[in-house]
PDB file of C-alpha atoms in Angstrom:
ATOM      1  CA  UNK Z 125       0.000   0.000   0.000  1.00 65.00           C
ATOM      2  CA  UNK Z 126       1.489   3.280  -0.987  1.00 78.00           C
ATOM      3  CA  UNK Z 127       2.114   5.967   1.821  1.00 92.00           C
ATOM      4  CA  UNK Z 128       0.652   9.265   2.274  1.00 96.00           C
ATOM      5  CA  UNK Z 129       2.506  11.400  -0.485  1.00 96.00           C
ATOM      6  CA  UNK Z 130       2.933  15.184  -0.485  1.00 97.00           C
ATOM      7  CA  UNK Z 131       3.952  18.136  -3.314  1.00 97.00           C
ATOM      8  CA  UNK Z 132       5.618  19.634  -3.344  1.00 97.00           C
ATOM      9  CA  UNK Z 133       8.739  18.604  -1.439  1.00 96.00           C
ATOM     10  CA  UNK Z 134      10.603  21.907  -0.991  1.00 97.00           C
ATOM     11  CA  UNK Z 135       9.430  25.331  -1.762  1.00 96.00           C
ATOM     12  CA  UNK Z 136      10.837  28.952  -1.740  1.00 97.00           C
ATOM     13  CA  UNK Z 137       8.540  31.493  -1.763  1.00 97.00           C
ATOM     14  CA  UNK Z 138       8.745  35.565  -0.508  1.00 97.00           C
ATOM     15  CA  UNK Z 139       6.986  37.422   1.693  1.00 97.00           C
ATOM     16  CA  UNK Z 140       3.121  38.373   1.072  1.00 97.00           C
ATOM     17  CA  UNK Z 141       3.079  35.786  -1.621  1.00 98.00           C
ATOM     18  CA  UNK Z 142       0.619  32.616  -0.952  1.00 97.00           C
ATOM     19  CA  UNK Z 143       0.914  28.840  -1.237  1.00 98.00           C
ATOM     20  CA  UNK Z 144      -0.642  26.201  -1.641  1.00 98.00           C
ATOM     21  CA  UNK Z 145       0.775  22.716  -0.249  1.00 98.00           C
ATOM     22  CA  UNK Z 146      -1.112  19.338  -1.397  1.00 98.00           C
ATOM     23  CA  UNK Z 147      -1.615  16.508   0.571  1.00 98.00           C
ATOM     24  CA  UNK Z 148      -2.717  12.526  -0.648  1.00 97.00           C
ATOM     25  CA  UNK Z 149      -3.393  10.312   2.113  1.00 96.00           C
ATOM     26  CA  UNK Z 150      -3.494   6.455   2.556  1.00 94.00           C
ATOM     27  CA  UNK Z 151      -5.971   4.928   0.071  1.00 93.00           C
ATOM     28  CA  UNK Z 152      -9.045   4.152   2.212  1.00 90.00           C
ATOM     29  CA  UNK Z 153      -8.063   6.699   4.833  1.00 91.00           C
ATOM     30  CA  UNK Z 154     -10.365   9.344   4.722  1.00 91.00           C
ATOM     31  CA  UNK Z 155      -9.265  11.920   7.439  1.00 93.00           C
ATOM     32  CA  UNK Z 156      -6.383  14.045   7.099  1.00 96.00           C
ATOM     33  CA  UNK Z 157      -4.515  16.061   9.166  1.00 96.00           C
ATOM     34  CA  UNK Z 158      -1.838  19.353   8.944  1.00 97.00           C
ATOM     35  CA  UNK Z 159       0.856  19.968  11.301  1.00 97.00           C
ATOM     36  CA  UNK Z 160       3.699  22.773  11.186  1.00 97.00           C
ATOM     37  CA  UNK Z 161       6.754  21.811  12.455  1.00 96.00           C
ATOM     38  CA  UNK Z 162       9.327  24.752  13.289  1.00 94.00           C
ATOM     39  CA  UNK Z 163      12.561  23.844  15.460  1.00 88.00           C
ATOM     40  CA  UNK Z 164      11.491  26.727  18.458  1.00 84.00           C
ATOM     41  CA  UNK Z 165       7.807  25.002  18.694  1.00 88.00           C
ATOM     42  CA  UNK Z 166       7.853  21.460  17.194  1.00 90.00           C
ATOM     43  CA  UNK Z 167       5.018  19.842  15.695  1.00 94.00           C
ATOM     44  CA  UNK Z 168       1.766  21.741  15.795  1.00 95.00           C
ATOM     45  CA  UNK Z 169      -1.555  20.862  14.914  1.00 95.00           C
ATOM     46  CA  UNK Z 170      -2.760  23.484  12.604  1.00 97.00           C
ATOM     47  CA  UNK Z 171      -6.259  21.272  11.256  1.00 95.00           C
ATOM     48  CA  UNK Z 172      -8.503  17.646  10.068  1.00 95.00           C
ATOM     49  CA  UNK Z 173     -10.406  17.288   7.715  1.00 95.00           C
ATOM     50  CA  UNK Z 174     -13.017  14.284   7.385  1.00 93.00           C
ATOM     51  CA  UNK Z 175     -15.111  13.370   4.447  1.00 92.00           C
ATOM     52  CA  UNK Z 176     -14.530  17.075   3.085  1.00 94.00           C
ATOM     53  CA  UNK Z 177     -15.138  18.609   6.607  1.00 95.00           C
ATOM     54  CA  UNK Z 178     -13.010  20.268   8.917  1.00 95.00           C
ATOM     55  CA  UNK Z 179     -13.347  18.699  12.117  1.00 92.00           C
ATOM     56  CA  UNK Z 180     -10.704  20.022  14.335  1.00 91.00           C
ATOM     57  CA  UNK Z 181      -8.651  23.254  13.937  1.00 94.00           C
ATOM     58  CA  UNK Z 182      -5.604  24.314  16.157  1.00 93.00           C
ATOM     59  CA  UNK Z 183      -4.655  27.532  17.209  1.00 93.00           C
ATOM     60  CA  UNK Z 184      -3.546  29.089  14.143  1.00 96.00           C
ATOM     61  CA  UNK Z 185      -4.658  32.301  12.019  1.00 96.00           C
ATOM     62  CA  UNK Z 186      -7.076  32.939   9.555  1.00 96.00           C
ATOM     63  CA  UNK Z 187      -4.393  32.849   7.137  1.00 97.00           C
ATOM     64  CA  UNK Z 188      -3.871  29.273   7.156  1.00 98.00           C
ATOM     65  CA  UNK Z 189      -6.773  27.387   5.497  1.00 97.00           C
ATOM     66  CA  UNK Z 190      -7.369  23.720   4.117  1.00 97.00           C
ATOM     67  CA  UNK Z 191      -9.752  21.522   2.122  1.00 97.00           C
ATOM     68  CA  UNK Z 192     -10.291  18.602   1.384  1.00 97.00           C
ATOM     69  CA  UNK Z 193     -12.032  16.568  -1.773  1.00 96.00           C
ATOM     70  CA  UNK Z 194     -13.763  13.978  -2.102  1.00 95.00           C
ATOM     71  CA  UNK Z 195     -11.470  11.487  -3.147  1.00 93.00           C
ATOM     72  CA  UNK Z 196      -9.417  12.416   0.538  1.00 94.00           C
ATOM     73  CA  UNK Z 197      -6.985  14.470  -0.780  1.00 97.00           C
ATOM     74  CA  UNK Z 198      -6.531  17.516   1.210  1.00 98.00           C
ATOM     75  CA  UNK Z 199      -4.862  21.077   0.477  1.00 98.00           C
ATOM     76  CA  UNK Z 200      -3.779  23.494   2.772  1.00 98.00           C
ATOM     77  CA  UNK Z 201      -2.853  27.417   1.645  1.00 98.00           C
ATOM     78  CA  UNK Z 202      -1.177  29.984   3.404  1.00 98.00           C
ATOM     79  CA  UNK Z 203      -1.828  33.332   2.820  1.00 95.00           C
ATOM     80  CA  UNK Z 204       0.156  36.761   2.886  1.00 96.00           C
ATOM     81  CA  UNK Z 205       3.172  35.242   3.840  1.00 97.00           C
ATOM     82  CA  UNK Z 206       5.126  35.938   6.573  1.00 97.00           C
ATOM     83  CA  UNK Z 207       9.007  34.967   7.335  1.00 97.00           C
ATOM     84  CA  UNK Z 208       7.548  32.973  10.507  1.00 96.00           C
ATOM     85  CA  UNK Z 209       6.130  30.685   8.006  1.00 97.00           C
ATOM     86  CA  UNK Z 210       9.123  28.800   6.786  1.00 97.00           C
ATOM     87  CA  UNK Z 211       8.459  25.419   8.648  1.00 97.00           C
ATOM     88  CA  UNK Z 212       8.368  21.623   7.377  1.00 97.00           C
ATOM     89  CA  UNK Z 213       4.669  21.050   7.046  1.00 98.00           C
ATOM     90  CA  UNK Z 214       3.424  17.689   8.137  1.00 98.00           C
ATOM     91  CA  UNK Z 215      -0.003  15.588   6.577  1.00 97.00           C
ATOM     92  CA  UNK Z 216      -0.965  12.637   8.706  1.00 96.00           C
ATOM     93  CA  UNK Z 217      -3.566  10.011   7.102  1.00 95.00           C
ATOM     94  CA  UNK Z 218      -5.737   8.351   9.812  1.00 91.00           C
ATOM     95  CA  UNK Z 219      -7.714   4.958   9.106  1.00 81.00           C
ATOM     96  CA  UNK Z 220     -10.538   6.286  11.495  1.00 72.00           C
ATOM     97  CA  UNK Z 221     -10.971   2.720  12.840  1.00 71.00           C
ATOM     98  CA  UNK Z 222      -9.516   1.118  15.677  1.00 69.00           C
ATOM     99  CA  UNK Z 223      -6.322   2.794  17.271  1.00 74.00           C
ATOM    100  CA  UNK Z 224      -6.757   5.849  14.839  1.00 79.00           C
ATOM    101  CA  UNK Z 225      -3.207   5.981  14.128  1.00 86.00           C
ATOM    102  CA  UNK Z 226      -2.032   8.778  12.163  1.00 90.00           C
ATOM    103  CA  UNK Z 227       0.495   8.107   9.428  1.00 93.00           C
ATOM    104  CA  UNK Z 228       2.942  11.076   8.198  1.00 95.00           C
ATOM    105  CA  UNK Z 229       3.915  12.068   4.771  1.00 96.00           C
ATOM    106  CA  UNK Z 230       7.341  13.273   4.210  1.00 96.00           C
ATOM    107  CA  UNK Z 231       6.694  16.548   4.340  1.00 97.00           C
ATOM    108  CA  UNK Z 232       6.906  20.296   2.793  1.00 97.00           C
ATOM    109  CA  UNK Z 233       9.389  22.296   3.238  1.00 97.00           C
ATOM    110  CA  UNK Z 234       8.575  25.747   2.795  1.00 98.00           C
ATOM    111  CA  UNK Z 235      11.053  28.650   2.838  1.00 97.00           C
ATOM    112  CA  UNK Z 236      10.121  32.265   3.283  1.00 97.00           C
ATOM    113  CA  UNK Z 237      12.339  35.058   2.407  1.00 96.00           C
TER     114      UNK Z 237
ATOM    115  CA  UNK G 106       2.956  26.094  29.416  1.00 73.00           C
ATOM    116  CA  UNK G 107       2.765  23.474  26.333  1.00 83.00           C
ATOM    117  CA  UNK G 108       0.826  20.477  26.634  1.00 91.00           C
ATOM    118  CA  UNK G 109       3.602  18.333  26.453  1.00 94.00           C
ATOM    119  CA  UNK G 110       7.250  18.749  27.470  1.00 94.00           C
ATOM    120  CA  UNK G 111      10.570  17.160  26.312  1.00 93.00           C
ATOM    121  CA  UNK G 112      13.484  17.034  27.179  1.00 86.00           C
ATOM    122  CA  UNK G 113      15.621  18.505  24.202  1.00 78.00           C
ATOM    123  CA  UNK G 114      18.595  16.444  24.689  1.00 83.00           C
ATOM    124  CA  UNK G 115      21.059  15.772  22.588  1.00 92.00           C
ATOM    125  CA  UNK G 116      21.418  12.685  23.980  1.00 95.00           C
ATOM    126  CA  UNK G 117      24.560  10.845  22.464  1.00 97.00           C
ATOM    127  CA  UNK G 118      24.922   7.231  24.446  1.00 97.00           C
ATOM    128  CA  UNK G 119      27.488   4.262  22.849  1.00 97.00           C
ATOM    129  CA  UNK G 120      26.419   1.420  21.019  1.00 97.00           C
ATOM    130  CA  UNK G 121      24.496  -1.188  23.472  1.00 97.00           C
ATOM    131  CA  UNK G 122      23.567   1.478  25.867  1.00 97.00           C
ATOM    132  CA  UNK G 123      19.879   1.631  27.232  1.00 97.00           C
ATOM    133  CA  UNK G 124      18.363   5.166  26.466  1.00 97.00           C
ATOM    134  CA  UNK G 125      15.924   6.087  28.116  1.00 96.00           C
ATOM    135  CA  UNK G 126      13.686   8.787  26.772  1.00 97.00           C
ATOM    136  CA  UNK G 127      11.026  10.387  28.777  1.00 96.00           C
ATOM    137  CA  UNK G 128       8.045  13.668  28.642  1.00 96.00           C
ATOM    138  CA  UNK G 129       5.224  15.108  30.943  1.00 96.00           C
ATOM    139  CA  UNK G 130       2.258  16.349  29.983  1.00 96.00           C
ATOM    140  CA  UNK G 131      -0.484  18.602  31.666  1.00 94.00           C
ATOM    141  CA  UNK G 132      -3.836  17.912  30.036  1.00 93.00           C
ATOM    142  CA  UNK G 133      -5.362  14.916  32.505  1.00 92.00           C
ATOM    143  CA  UNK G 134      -8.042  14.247  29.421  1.00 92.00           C
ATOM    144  CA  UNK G 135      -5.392  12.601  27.223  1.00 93.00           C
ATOM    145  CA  UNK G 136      -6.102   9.005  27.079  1.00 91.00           C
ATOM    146  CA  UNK G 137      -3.456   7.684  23.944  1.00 92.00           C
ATOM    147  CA  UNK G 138      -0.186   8.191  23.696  1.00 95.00           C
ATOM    148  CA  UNK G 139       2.627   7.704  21.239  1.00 95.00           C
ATOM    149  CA  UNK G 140       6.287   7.499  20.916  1.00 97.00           C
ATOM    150  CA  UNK G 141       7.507   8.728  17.000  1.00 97.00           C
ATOM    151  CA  UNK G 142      10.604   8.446  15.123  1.00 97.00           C
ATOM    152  CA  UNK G 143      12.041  10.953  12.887  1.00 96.00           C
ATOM    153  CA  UNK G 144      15.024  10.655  10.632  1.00 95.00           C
ATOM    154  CA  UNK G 145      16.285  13.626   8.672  1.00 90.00           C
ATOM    155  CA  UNK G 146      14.425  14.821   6.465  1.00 86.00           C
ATOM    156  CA  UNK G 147      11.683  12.587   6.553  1.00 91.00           C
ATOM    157  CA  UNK G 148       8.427  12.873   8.375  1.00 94.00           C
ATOM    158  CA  UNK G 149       7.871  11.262  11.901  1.00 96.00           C
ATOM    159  CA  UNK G 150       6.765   7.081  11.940  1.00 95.00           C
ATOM    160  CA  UNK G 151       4.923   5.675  14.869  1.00 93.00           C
ATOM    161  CA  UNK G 152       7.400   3.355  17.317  1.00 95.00           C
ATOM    162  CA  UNK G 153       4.716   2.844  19.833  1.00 94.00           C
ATOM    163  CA  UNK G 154       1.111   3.631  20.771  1.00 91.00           C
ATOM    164  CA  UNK G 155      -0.402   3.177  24.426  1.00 90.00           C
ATOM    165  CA  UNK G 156      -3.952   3.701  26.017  1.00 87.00           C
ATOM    166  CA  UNK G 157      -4.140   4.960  29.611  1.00 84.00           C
ATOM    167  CA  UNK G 158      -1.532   3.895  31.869  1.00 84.00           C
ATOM    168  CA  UNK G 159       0.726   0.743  31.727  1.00 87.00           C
ATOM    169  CA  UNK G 160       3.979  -1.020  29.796  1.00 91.00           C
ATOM    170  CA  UNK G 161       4.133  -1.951  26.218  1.00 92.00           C
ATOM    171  CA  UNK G 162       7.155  -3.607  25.032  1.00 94.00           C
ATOM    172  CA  UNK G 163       8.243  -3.984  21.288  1.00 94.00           C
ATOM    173  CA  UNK G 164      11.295  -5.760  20.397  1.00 96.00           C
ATOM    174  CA  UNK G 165      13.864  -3.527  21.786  1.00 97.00           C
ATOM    175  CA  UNK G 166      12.157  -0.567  22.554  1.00 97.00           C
ATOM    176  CA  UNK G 167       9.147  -0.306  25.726  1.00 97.00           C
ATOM    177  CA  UNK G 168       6.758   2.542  26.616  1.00 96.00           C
ATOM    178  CA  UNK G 169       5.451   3.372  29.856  1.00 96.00           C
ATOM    179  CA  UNK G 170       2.684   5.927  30.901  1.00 95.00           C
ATOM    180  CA  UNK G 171       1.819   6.853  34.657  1.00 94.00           C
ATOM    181  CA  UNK G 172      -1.066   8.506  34.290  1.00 92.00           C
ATOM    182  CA  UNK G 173      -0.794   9.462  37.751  1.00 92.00           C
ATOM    183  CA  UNK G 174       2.346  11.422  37.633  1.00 94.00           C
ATOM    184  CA  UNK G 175       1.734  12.387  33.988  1.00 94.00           C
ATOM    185  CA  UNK G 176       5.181  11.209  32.712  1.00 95.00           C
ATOM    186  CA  UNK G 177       5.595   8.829  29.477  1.00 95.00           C
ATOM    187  CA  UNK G 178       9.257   7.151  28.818  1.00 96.00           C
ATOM    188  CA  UNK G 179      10.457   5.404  26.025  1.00 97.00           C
ATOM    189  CA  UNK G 180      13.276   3.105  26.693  1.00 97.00           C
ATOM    190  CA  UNK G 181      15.946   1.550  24.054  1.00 97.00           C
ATOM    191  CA  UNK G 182      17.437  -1.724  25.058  1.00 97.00           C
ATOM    192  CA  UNK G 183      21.326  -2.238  23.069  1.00 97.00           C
ATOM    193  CA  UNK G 184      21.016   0.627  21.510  1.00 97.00           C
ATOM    194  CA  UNK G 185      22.100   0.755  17.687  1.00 97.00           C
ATOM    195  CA  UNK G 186      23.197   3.456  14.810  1.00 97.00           C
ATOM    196  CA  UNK G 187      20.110   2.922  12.955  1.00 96.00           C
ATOM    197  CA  UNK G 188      18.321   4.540  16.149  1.00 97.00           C
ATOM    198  CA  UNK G 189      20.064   7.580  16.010  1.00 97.00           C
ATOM    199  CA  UNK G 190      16.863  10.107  15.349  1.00 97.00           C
ATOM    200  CA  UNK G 191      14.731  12.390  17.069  1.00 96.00           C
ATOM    201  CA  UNK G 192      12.189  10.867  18.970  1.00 97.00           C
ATOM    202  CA  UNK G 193       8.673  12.540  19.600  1.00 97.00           C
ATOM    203  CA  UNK G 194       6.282  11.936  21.821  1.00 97.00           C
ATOM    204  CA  UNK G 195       2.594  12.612  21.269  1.00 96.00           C
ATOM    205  CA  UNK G 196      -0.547  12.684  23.301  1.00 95.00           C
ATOM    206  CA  UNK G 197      -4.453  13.261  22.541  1.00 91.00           C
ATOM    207  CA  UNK G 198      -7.627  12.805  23.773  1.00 89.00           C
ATOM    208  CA  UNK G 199     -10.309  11.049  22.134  1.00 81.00           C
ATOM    209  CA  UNK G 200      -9.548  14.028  19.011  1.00 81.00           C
ATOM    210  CA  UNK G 201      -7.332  12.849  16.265  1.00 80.00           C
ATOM    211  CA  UNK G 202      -4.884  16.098  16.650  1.00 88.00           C
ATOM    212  CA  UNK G 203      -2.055  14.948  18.702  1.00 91.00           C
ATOM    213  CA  UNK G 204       0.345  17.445  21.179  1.00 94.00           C
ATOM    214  CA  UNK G 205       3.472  16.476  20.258  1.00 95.00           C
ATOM    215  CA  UNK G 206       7.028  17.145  22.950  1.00 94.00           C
ATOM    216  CA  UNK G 207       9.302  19.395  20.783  1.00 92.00           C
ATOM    217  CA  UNK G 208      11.645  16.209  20.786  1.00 94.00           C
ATOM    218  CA  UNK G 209      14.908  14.818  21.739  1.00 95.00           C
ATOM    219  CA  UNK G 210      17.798  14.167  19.322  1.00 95.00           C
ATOM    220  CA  UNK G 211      19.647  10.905  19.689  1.00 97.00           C
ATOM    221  CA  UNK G 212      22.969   9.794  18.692  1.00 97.00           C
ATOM    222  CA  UNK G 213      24.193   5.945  19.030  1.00 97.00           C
ATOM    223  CA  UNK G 214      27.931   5.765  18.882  1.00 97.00           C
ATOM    224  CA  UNK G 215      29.142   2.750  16.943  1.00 96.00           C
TER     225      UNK G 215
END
């Protein structure tokens, strides 16, 4: 079974500019999550999304957004750009069934200068 | 105050050595918690999942949660290279969005 895939792997983008980061899960898997992983705060959960719904959002600003289709994938966009953006960002997959373990894609790297 | 706290490390220890690897957290709803693995550059892979309190051993590697002190461990029996990561642990309530410990970089010395 092929893993939960992300694209792209690295981007550079400047400040005030937007992105968009994609995200395909686990095949059968149909919640996704987004983390942002910085090395001052670690891994932080910035939203899920189930069967095109956000579930769960963390405690991030209105500039980060996500959605998700209806064949799982899931995209995330940040907005106006700001330097404190560059971070690895994280999608989990979760099975929703038993333990609910999450499974992580590789990851974005994003760069802001 | 996060809602879990690591221990930063680095930790370097010599091949064989038993690591031990350990957090607190401060949210007395979490009920599931996790141990990950992260290499460079790739993203984190679950070692070992728990529910409540208790001892789960895999292979080399076993997990403890006291609920009532609110600590999780991770210990590493003969300790190899191939461990050398960062290690994360993770905690959540019945929610799927885990608080992850900002982790702990480990180094095996062959």
């Amino acid at each position: 079974k092929a893993g939960v895939t992300q694209t792209p792997r690295y981007l550079i983008k400047t400040r005030g500019q937007q992105v968009t980061l994609s995200c395909s899960p686990i095949s059968g898997h149909r919640s996704v999550s987004w983390y942002q992983q910085t090395p001052g705060q670690g891994l932080q959960f910035l939203f899920e999304y189930f069967s095109e719904t956000q579930r769960n959002k963390g405690n991030f600003p209105g500039r980060f957004s996500g959605r998700q289709f209806s064949n799982s994938r899931s995209e995330m966009n940040v907005s106006t750009l700001e330097l404190g953006d560059s971070a690895l960002y994280l999608c989990a997959s979760t099975q929703n069934s038993g333990r609910n373990e999450q499974f992580f894609g590789p990851g974005t790297r994003l760069t802001v200068l | 105050q996060k809602e879990v706290e690591q221990d930063p490390g680095p930790l370097s220890v010599p091949e064989g050595a038993i690591v031990s690897l350990n957090c607190t957290y401060s949210n007395s709803a979490f009920q599931y918690f996790m141990w990950y693995r992260q290499y460079s550059r790739k993203g984190p892979e679950l070692l070992m999942y728990t529910y409540s309190s208790g001892n789960k051993e895999d292979g080399r590697f076993t997990a403890q949660v006291d609920k009532s002190s609110k600590y999780i461990s991770l210990f590493i029996r003969d300790s190899q290279p191939s461990d050398s990561a960062t290690y994360l642990c993770a905690s959540r309530t019945g929610a799927n969005n885990l608080f992850f410990g900002t982790g702990t970089r480990l180094t095996v010395i062959p």
